[in-house]
XYZ file of C-alpha atoms in Angstrom:
628
model
C -0.022 -0.153 -0.154
C 1.481 3.412 -1.031
C 1.492 6.539 1.020
C -1.709 8.133 -1.215
C -3.684 4.905 -0.240
C -2.578 4.823 3.303
C -3.799 8.621 3.481
C -6.887 7.854 1.380
C -7.789 4.989 4.265
C -6.959 7.373 7.106
C -9.226 10.277 5.554
C -11.806 7.658 4.810
C -11.601 6.595 8.795
C -11.808 10.077 9.898
C -14.551 11.155 7.733
C -16.811 8.008 9.147
C -15.561 9.116 12.967
C -16.821 12.611 12.492
C -20.261 11.170 11.183
C -20.786 9.723 14.944
C -22.928 11.333 17.259
C -20.847 10.473 20.033
C -17.281 11.362 18.868
C -15.143 10.483 21.731
C -16.984 7.090 21.981
C -17.907 6.533 18.752
C -21.052 4.813 17.351
C -22.233 1.837 15.139
C -21.758 2.724 11.277
C -25.285 1.633 10.875
C -28.030 0.389 12.301
C -27.764 -3.108 10.583
C -24.179 -3.454 11.981
C -25.907 -3.311 15.608
C -28.693 -5.533 14.778
C -26.762 -8.316 13.178
C -24.212 -8.174 16.000
C -26.928 -8.381 18.663
C -28.725 -11.126 16.797
C -25.022 -12.742 16.563
C -24.493 -12.423 20.051
C -27.856 -13.806 21.349
C -27.846 -16.381 18.661
C -25.304 -18.983 19.666
C -24.183 -22.693 20.100
C -27.194 -23.202 22.481
C -29.787 -22.593 19.861
C -28.475 -25.637 17.851
C -27.338 -27.931 20.329
C -29.371 -27.291 23.616
C -32.838 -26.097 22.367
C -33.694 -28.957 19.918
C -32.875 -31.524 22.862
C -34.649 -29.724 25.648
C -38.123 -29.384 23.273
C -37.884 -33.128 22.408
C -37.063 -33.937 26.012
C -39.919 -32.105 27.434
C -42.709 -33.197 25.187
C -41.980 -31.859 21.458
C -44.216 -29.067 20.373
C -45.811 -28.753 23.819
C -42.266 -27.279 25.072
C -43.183 -24.287 22.824
C -46.034 -23.315 25.099
C -43.859 -22.775 28.617
C -40.921 -21.385 26.086
C -43.001 -18.755 24.503
C -44.577 -17.920 28.091
C -41.051 -17.332 29.575
C -39.981 -15.152 26.675
C -42.830 -12.739 27.268
C -42.401 -12.703 31.164
C -38.526 -12.918 31.681
C -36.474 -13.190 28.385
C -38.151 -10.065 26.337
C -38.302 -7.394 29.751
C -34.729 -7.863 30.696
C -33.360 -7.682 27.201
C -35.377 -4.590 26.517
C -34.077 -3.271 30.049
C -30.640 -3.796 29.486
C -30.933 -2.338 25.798
C -32.434 0.874 27.059
C -29.727 1.055 30.030
C -26.819 0.768 27.593
C -28.093 3.286 25.074
C -29.406 5.808 27.456
C -25.941 6.182 29.422
C -23.460 5.442 26.750
C -21.536 3.500 29.184
C -20.308 -0.343 29.478
C -21.713 -2.742 32.189
C -19.450 -1.437 34.882
C -19.624 2.328 34.741
C -23.238 2.087 33.789
C -23.940 1.598 37.690
C -23.653 5.181 38.402
C -27.283 4.968 38.080
C -27.219 2.909 41.391
C -23.532 3.177 42.769
C -23.987 0.747 45.508
C -24.755 -2.032 43.055
C -21.584 -1.324 40.876
C -20.332 -4.871 42.081
C -23.106 -6.338 39.904
C -21.527 -5.034 36.655
C -18.114 -6.602 37.708
C -19.833 -9.696 38.550
C -21.212 -9.632 35.010
C -17.477 -8.933 33.495
C -15.905 -11.569 35.542
C -18.216 -14.346 34.441
C -18.265 -12.947 30.984
C -14.414 -13.332 30.897
C -14.372 -16.835 32.224
C -16.943 -17.807 29.918
C -14.739 -16.255 26.745
C -11.784 -18.406 27.827
C -13.488 -21.722 27.434
C -16.173 -20.525 24.818
C -12.941 -20.039 22.197
C -11.932 -23.505 23.120
C -15.032 -24.878 21.410
C -14.294 -22.791 18.530
C -11.285 -24.277 18.498
C -12.939 -27.766 18.565
C -14.867 -26.372 15.445
C -12.105 -25.427 13.516
C -10.204 -28.773 14.059
C -13.130 -30.666 12.986
C -13.640 -28.635 10.123
C -10.122 -28.755 8.860
C -10.588 -32.661 9.627
C -13.292 -32.680 7.172
C -11.005 -31.918 4.142
C -10.425 -35.613 3.811
C -12.018 -37.851 1.008
C -12.857 -40.172 3.838
C -14.037 -38.523 7.147
C -11.907 -40.048 9.847
C -14.685 -40.608 12.367
C -16.582 -42.742 9.504
C -15.182 -45.898 10.788
C -13.290 -47.744 13.337
C -9.599 -47.146 11.838
C -6.306 -48.087 13.888
C -6.964 -45.588 16.771
C -10.136 -47.456 17.648
C -10.329 -50.183 20.457
C -12.309 -53.642 20.420
C -15.509 -51.551 21.850
C -15.768 -49.398 18.535
C -18.490 -50.793 16.200
C -20.671 -48.824 13.442
C -23.611 -51.543 14.340
C -25.455 -52.876 17.586
C -23.653 -55.958 18.569
C -26.566 -58.157 19.731
C -26.880 -61.617 20.168
C -29.085 -64.261 21.227
C -29.739 -68.248 21.567
C -31.473 -69.860 18.956
C -32.244 -73.686 18.446
C -30.760 -74.963 15.280
C -31.344 -78.937 14.661
C -32.161 -79.213 18.399
C -29.078 -77.571 19.439
C -28.762 -74.524 21.072
C -26.211 -71.798 19.940
C -25.554 -68.291 20.393
C -25.763 -66.124 17.128
C -25.431 -62.526 16.138
C -28.766 -61.120 15.825
C -28.256 -60.137 12.252
C -27.366 -63.687 11.407
C -30.711 -64.681 12.953
C -32.976 -62.116 11.282
C -31.080 -63.244 7.887
C -32.333 -66.933 8.550
C -36.030 -65.765 9.730
C -35.322 -67.670 13.172
C -36.563 -66.792 16.432
C -34.279 -65.857 19.649
C -35.048 -68.033 22.596
C -37.168 -65.911 25.083
C -34.838 -63.893 27.513
C -31.525 -64.771 25.888
C -30.619 -61.403 23.857
C -27.457 -59.953 24.960
C -26.681 -56.207 23.946
C -22.919 -55.449 24.120
C -21.885 -51.993 25.223
C -20.263 -50.530 22.009
C -19.035 -46.907 21.104
C -19.785 -45.529 17.880
C -16.497 -44.499 15.897
C -17.468 -40.821 16.059
C -17.332 -41.190 20.191
C -13.979 -42.812 20.184
C -12.745 -40.214 17.640
C -13.614 -37.402 19.863
C -12.353 -38.886 22.899
C -9.009 -40.633 21.713
C -8.154 -38.357 18.851
C -9.441 -34.915 18.803
C -9.186 -34.672 22.679
C -6.713 -37.393 23.614
C -8.897 -37.183 26.836
C -7.161 -38.278 30.075
C -9.420 -40.322 32.894
C -10.154 -37.254 34.792
C -9.657 -33.719 35.830
C -6.742 -34.845 38.275
C -4.687 -36.224 35.329
C -4.139 -32.783 33.342
C -1.685 -34.325 30.848
C 0.013 -32.343 28.310
C -0.979 -29.592 26.103
C -2.684 -31.401 22.905
C -0.497 -29.246 20.229
C -3.095 -29.287 17.353
C -5.909 -28.037 19.680
C -3.607 -25.606 20.931
C -2.918 -24.112 17.297
C -6.411 -24.063 16.777
C -7.001 -22.104 19.877
C -4.395 -19.639 18.802
C -5.938 -19.119 15.423
C -9.648 -18.750 17.109
C -7.980 -15.862 18.915
C -6.204 -14.200 15.891
C -9.584 -14.262 14.176
C -11.178 -12.525 17.236
C -8.378 -10.078 17.624
C -8.498 -9.090 13.986
C -12.374 -8.936 13.812
C -12.184 -6.749 16.768
C -9.302 -4.809 15.777
C -11.078 -1.352 15.566
C -14.024 -2.212 17.854
C -17.343 -2.052 16.653
C -16.261 -0.510 13.420
C -14.580 -3.687 12.236
C -16.676 -6.309 14.027
C -19.983 -4.523 12.596
C -18.799 -5.305 9.333
C -17.333 -8.883 9.949
C -20.842 -9.925 11.168
C -22.519 -9.484 8.011
C -21.102 -12.959 7.304
C -20.929 -14.640 10.475
C -24.315 -13.725 11.420
C -25.947 -14.670 8.328
C -24.045 -17.761 7.042
C -25.311 -19.843 10.041
C -28.848 -19.563 8.439
C -27.578 -20.325 4.907
C -26.205 -23.782 6.433
C -29.412 -24.580 8.495
C -31.315 -24.069 5.306
C -29.015 -26.383 3.184
C -28.949 -28.906 5.813
C -32.722 -28.913 6.675
C -33.298 -29.239 2.694
C -30.685 -32.079 2.829
C -32.196 -33.877 5.578
C -35.640 -33.575 4.687
C -35.025 -35.631 1.492
C -33.461 -38.809 3.594
C -35.327 -41.910 4.757
C -36.132 -41.489 8.492
C -36.172 -37.531 8.661
C -39.784 -37.721 8.993
C -39.483 -39.853 12.297
C -36.939 -37.231 13.430
C -39.128 -34.442 13.150
C -42.032 -36.425 14.569
C -40.187 -36.971 18.033
C -38.933 -33.394 17.689
C -42.016 -31.153 17.376
C -44.550 -33.680 15.521
C -47.130 -36.221 16.472
C -44.726 -37.604 19.236
C -45.431 -34.492 21.209
C -46.515 -35.006 24.867
C -48.584 -32.308 26.008
C -48.892 -33.688 29.405
C -45.082 -32.770 29.842
C -45.915 -29.347 30.416
C -47.615 -30.148 33.684
C -44.163 -30.768 34.998
C -42.388 -28.265 36.731
C -39.036 -29.340 34.960
C -40.283 -28.457 31.569
C -41.130 -24.562 33.062
C -37.433 -24.746 34.600
C -35.985 -25.603 31.386
C -37.782 -23.432 29.267
C -37.098 -20.182 31.709
C -33.206 -21.123 31.779
C -32.967 -21.764 28.100
C -34.739 -18.542 27.391
C -32.606 -16.628 29.659
C -29.395 -17.638 28.398
C -30.152 -18.000 25.144
C -30.718 -14.017 25.020
C -27.540 -13.428 26.816
C -29.139 -11.314 29.534
C -27.261 -10.525 32.730
C -23.923 -11.017 31.015
C -23.162 -7.364 30.270
C -23.034 -7.672 26.698
C -26.405 -6.088 25.803
C -25.295 -3.078 27.721
C -21.790 -2.899 26.075
C -23.266 -3.271 22.396
C -26.084 -0.963 22.887
C -23.707 1.715 24.666
C -22.643 2.500 21.124
C -26.287 3.370 19.753
C -27.331 6.561 18.755
C -29.333 8.312 21.483
C -32.668 8.339 19.333
C -32.163 4.806 18.365
C -35.486 2.728 18.776
C -34.263 0.322 21.135
C -37.606 -1.320 21.860
C -38.132 -2.189 18.339
C -34.523 -3.552 18.317
C -35.444 -5.867 21.545
C -38.438 -6.964 19.746
C -36.629 -8.038 16.510
C -33.577 -9.792 18.146
C -35.577 -11.569 20.758
C -38.175 -13.054 17.946
C -35.140 -13.740 15.404
C -33.314 -15.668 18.320
C -36.290 -17.759 19.312
C -37.219 -18.400 15.728
C -33.739 -19.593 15.042
C -33.690 -22.185 17.912
C -36.878 -23.738 16.812
C -35.915 -23.571 13.140
C -32.245 -25.268 13.886
C -34.181 -28.156 15.472
C -35.912 -29.207 12.247
C -32.235 -29.417 10.355
C -30.818 -31.257 13.669
C -33.800 -33.883 13.929
C -34.049 -34.280 10.271
C -30.480 -35.934 10.096
C -31.047 -37.597 13.538
C -33.826 -39.256 12.072
C -31.925 -40.340 9.219
C -29.286 -41.876 11.480
C -31.764 -43.540 13.727
C -33.168 -45.318 10.509
C -29.683 -46.405 9.144
C -28.581 -47.538 12.472
C -31.813 -49.466 13.341
C -32.321 -47.722 16.632
C -35.268 -45.285 17.778
C -34.750 -41.281 17.764
C -34.298 -41.028 21.405
C -31.527 -43.622 21.383
C -29.377 -41.314 19.182
C -30.627 -37.793 20.195
C -28.136 -35.954 22.414
C -27.282 -32.428 23.243
C -24.199 -30.004 23.843
C -20.804 -31.659 23.008
C -22.407 -35.026 22.321
C -24.812 -33.657 19.703
C -22.369 -31.530 18.267
C -19.229 -33.616 18.090
C -20.403 -37.030 18.261
C -24.267 -37.763 17.320
C -24.421 -35.080 14.201
C -20.799 -35.790 12.848
C -21.984 -39.596 13.137
C -25.014 -38.954 11.129
C -23.119 -37.052 8.643
C -20.326 -39.404 8.023
C -23.450 -41.480 6.476
C -24.224 -39.241 3.810
C -23.120 -39.205 0.359
C -20.514 -36.448 -0.102
C -20.121 -36.512 3.745
C -17.044 -34.106 3.641
C -18.871 -31.313 2.412
C -21.665 -31.534 4.938
C -19.129 -32.120 7.724
C -17.484 -28.811 6.726
C -20.660 -26.868 6.351
C -21.774 -27.833 9.730
C -18.665 -27.273 11.473
C -18.117 -24.092 9.603
C -21.747 -23.001 10.773
C -20.779 -23.773 14.271
C -17.371 -21.580 13.982
C -19.392 -18.566 12.822
C -22.161 -19.172 15.519
C -19.536 -19.146 18.143
C -17.404 -16.198 16.797
C -20.480 -13.860 16.934
C -20.729 -14.707 20.464
C -17.311 -14.343 21.249
C -16.897 -10.781 19.328
C -19.620 -9.525 21.910
C -17.901 -10.928 24.905
C -14.331 -9.721 24.304
C -16.079 -6.385 23.406
C -17.767 -6.236 26.497
C -14.257 -6.886 28.355
C -12.564 -4.171 26.408
C -15.497 -1.555 26.628
C -15.505 -2.021 30.286
C -11.790 -1.549 30.588
C -11.935 1.522 28.144
C -14.634 3.048 30.205
C -12.780 2.989 33.569
C -9.588 4.620 32.248
C -10.958 6.681 29.344
C -8.216 9.405 29.660
C -5.288 7.014 30.205
C -6.318 4.730 27.388
C -7.714 7.294 25.124
C -6.802 6.111 21.223
C -5.339 2.897 22.630
C -8.246 0.328 21.992
C -6.150 -1.847 19.651
C -3.388 -2.487 22.276
C -6.001 -2.960 24.675
C -7.951 -5.935 22.436
C -4.536 -7.407 22.012
C -3.386 -7.748 25.297
C -7.089 -9.029 26.363
C -6.574 -11.664 23.613
C -3.137 -12.853 24.405
C -3.962 -12.823 28.220
C -7.271 -14.952 27.485
C -5.358 -17.371 25.306
C -2.819 -18.193 27.814
C -5.401 -18.767 30.374
C -7.241 -21.001 27.941
C -3.731 -23.432 27.350
C -5.529 -25.527 30.335
C -8.551 -26.193 28.530
C -6.493 -27.794 25.386
C -4.558 -30.254 27.835
C -5.787 -33.962 28.017
C -7.967 -33.032 30.711
C -9.040 -30.057 28.795
C -12.497 -30.901 28.191
C -13.240 -31.348 31.962
C -12.172 -27.599 32.647
C -14.392 -26.560 29.892
C -17.189 -28.453 31.269
C -16.516 -27.335 34.660
C -16.377 -23.592 33.980
C -19.304 -23.908 31.637
C -21.270 -25.785 34.554
C -20.817 -23.096 37.198
C -20.512 -19.733 35.084
C -23.787 -20.316 33.145
C -25.933 -20.704 36.214
C -26.323 -19.319 39.566
C -23.759 -15.916 39.416
C -25.758 -14.809 36.293
C -29.116 -15.204 37.628
C -28.128 -13.536 41.204
C -26.881 -10.522 38.888
C -30.032 -10.552 36.774
C -32.331 -10.340 40.007
C -29.875 -7.711 41.590
C -30.225 -5.617 38.070
C -34.014 -5.583 38.331
C -34.326 -4.477 41.922
C -31.532 -2.052 41.660
C -33.156 -0.531 38.372
C -36.722 -0.915 39.159
C -36.787 -0.704 42.880
C -34.091 1.555 43.860
C -33.556 3.971 40.829
C -37.100 3.838 40.112
C -39.214 2.093 37.360
C -41.161 5.634 36.736
C -37.650 7.438 36.467
C -36.381 4.662 34.394
C -39.478 4.791 31.920
C -38.753 8.746 31.592
C -35.279 7.768 30.464
C -36.475 5.584 27.771
C -39.046 8.078 26.579
C -36.145 10.517 26.165
C -34.867 8.080 23.520
C -37.869 6.401 21.724
C -40.413 9.173 22.585
C -43.645 9.511 24.825
C -45.874 6.839 24.953
C -49.120 6.063 26.488
C -49.218 5.330 29.913
C -51.087 1.885 29.013
C -48.098 0.962 26.836
C -46.022 0.483 29.873
C -48.239 -1.583 32.021
C -46.993 -4.685 30.732
C -43.429 -3.592 31.270
C -43.782 -2.250 34.724
C -45.704 -5.382 35.874
C -42.625 -7.626 34.534
C -39.676 -5.312 35.707
C -40.975 -4.940 39.133
C -42.617 -7.994 40.112
C -43.131 -11.134 37.541
C -39.428 -11.273 35.917
C -37.621 -10.882 39.425
C -40.161 -13.542 41.120
C -39.587 -15.957 38.054
C -35.675 -15.501 38.230
C -35.482 -15.835 41.702
C -37.666 -19.158 41.598
C -35.270 -20.477 39.112
C -32.226 -19.618 40.998
C -33.570 -21.043 44.461
C -34.455 -24.278 42.249
C -31.149 -24.473 40.665
C -29.684 -24.315 44.316
C -32.081 -26.767 46.017
C -31.529 -29.299 43.228
C -27.628 -29.027 42.668
C -25.808 -31.870 42.056
C -21.879 -31.968 41.823
C -20.650 -31.700 38.132
C -20.235 -34.754 35.973
C -18.802 -35.282 32.443
C -20.808 -38.322 31.125
C -20.607 -40.726 33.783
C -17.170 -39.509 35.180
C -17.283 -37.754 38.348
C -15.329 -34.638 39.612
C -13.100 -34.891 42.550
C -14.220 -32.826 45.320
C -11.443 -30.268 44.900
C -12.925 -29.658 41.436
C -16.377 -29.201 42.546
C -14.908 -26.681 45.367
C -12.983 -25.024 42.801
C -16.072 -24.441 40.524
C -17.573 -22.336 43.743
C -14.565 -20.567 44.118
C -15.349 -19.098 40.446
C -18.418 -18.397 41.470
C -17.580 -16.711 44.788
C -14.905 -14.568 42.929
C -17.573 -12.979 40.865
C -20.163 -12.758 43.887
C -17.769 -11.148 46.108
C -17.270 -7.931 44.195
C -20.830 -7.055 45.432
C -20.185 -6.769 49.200
C -16.788 -5.401 48.464
C -18.015 -2.687 46.376
C -20.870 -1.835 48.455
C -18.777 -1.316 51.387
C -16.052 0.791 49.639
C -19.104 3.069 48.455
C -20.720 3.627 51.875
C -17.340 4.239 53.215
C -16.547 7.008 50.856
C -19.865 8.319 51.776
C -19.079 8.411 55.403
C -21.867 5.976 56.115
C -24.686 7.649 54.232
C -26.570 4.658 52.652
C -29.230 6.506 51.141
C -26.559 8.669 48.977
C -24.929 5.842 47.588
C -28.531 4.266 46.411
C -28.831 7.385 44.388
C -27.660 8.230 40.869
C -24.047 9.792 40.841
C -23.604 13.583 39.836
C -22.344 12.360 36.375
C -25.433 10.098 35.571
C -27.337 10.452 32.211
C -26.998 11.235 28.543
C -23.347 11.309 27.608
C -23.931 14.400 25.074
C -25.292 17.739 26.253
C -27.956 17.833 23.312
C -29.864 14.928 24.625
C -30.027 16.024 28.317
C -33.265 18.363 28.201
C -34.381 19.757 31.444
C -34.115 16.353 33.659
C -30.345 16.425 33.346
C -29.425 19.959 32.672
C -27.138 19.874 35.953
C -24.789 17.504 34.497
C -21.359 19.216 33.656
C -20.341 20.203 30.149
C -17.853 17.704 29.970
C -18.644 14.045 28.841
C -19.489 11.877 31.841
C -16.901 9.359 30.481
C -14.244 12.128 31.584
C -14.561 11.153 35.226
C -14.961 7.511 34.864
C -12.172 6.330 37.330
C -13.304 8.760 39.943
C -15.735 7.404 42.324
C -17.879 10.519 42.769
C -20.033 11.586 45.362
C -23.614 12.586 45.164
C -24.452 16.043 45.514
C -27.722 16.965 47.408
C -29.107 18.789 43.866
C -29.077 15.377 42.369
C -30.399 13.124 45.190
C -34.231 13.800 43.421
C -36.745 13.948 45.878
C -39.142 12.540 43.750
C -38.817 8.818 42.262
C -35.768 7.778 43.920
C -37.833 4.774 44.919
C -40.659 3.453 43.279
């Protein structure tokens, strides 16, 4: 590139920056950049490898009833709240708690958990990269029991029974029995435990899995290289923050839908596909399942985690919106797209699994699985039985890669945004070094997840970080915004952005924010704690110290809440009410958006004093509306 080209690019970048409403912080270049980033963040691996299985397990089509109700009562209200909060303040998930300073530890909890999740999430992306590269072979390496397999590996069931031939009782293979049209002697059928090739390939070749968490083993070099590549991709996409990632998502957010359509069309033409879809959401649906509490708990949990609420990412991404953006409309679009994707993905998944059940002469429940079992065992096994199997395998794992990258982009952006907000002057114009340092640091921490015991670490972090801490953060978030700050005041803030609404418009949102959503989330939290069981990976139990370590991860995030609260109260000289009120610099970032309600704010941008812990003057105490 010559100097003229360089200067042209630089001028183009400066012109784009000058078009930003908030020049200092920056805004999304286009509304579509933001929407696709939000859809990419919300639509992740769980939509493909968790929802279809939960739907099948909890009554098929009947599960959509509690799923839709939970979307309306808990998912959508919290999603809208976080989008509004980030857009109104133009702040990340930590600094946004100027609204209720005593709860700033909730923001730290969100970012801490997001950091832990980002470590192992990129390891899953590394698994997808490895399988994608392994698909570049004429014969898929997990399509049969090759030299890495043991004596338990088999593509077909090993079933034998006793039969009478010429008045002599012999033991014969069930296939041989069926071919000769003879009958087994009653109660003599023996089914030998076998493992499909894809399962042994996953554990023996891809992971080189050790016997447990206590046996770490060495680093699996090819997984480490895939992890490095995954972090390079993430770092490159976030090189210029939202300006670069907002362009990448045009591919990574759209491509999974293309692949899902291709897989569905191909799967629907296969023998057995109808039976698979029947179990997923058809005539095999069991309406009585919705009378079981477990189905409602699964629906609420899936909605909550699928939409990525209370992770901090929604606040971080929305903080780059222009102030007058219609965040209400955005929340509706993203939530409906996310849930629709989950349902649609199930058809693509179960049509292929139905074919696999047909080919192996098993029932659909025998081949259905979720999580790692679906993504790296059941589905690869099914794809290996198709004509031109390397092509279908490549498309599937490339889809997993793009699904994971979108979510990973948002998580790293959340971490970087929080760091930049904390030190705005010191780190001004240093986003690139901060992003690179963040990626390098998390890569080094993730190396433990690509050892021979790596899958146990991935499963452990996922088991603890995707549960109680985030639910606790969500409950405190609702209490802080709607009870301490005040739902009425928060609604007035939203109306400053999207325009005045009739009081009837807010009835539903008030009911959810103040009562219904906190009650539901608290019930799920208590249910999860009461029914807690120590983590396992398959049939392998974790050592006691492993479970204790998982609790330590949770405590490390939760501990910030009381620590920050004590510091705030101490600096306020024991004035508890003062630290429950918004800080002096809480409000819209730009003067032109503050109106009469926030005209007291200083002329400089609120971001300029982000590292200080400001006290609240009497004039910002707000006698009216400080509490609901």
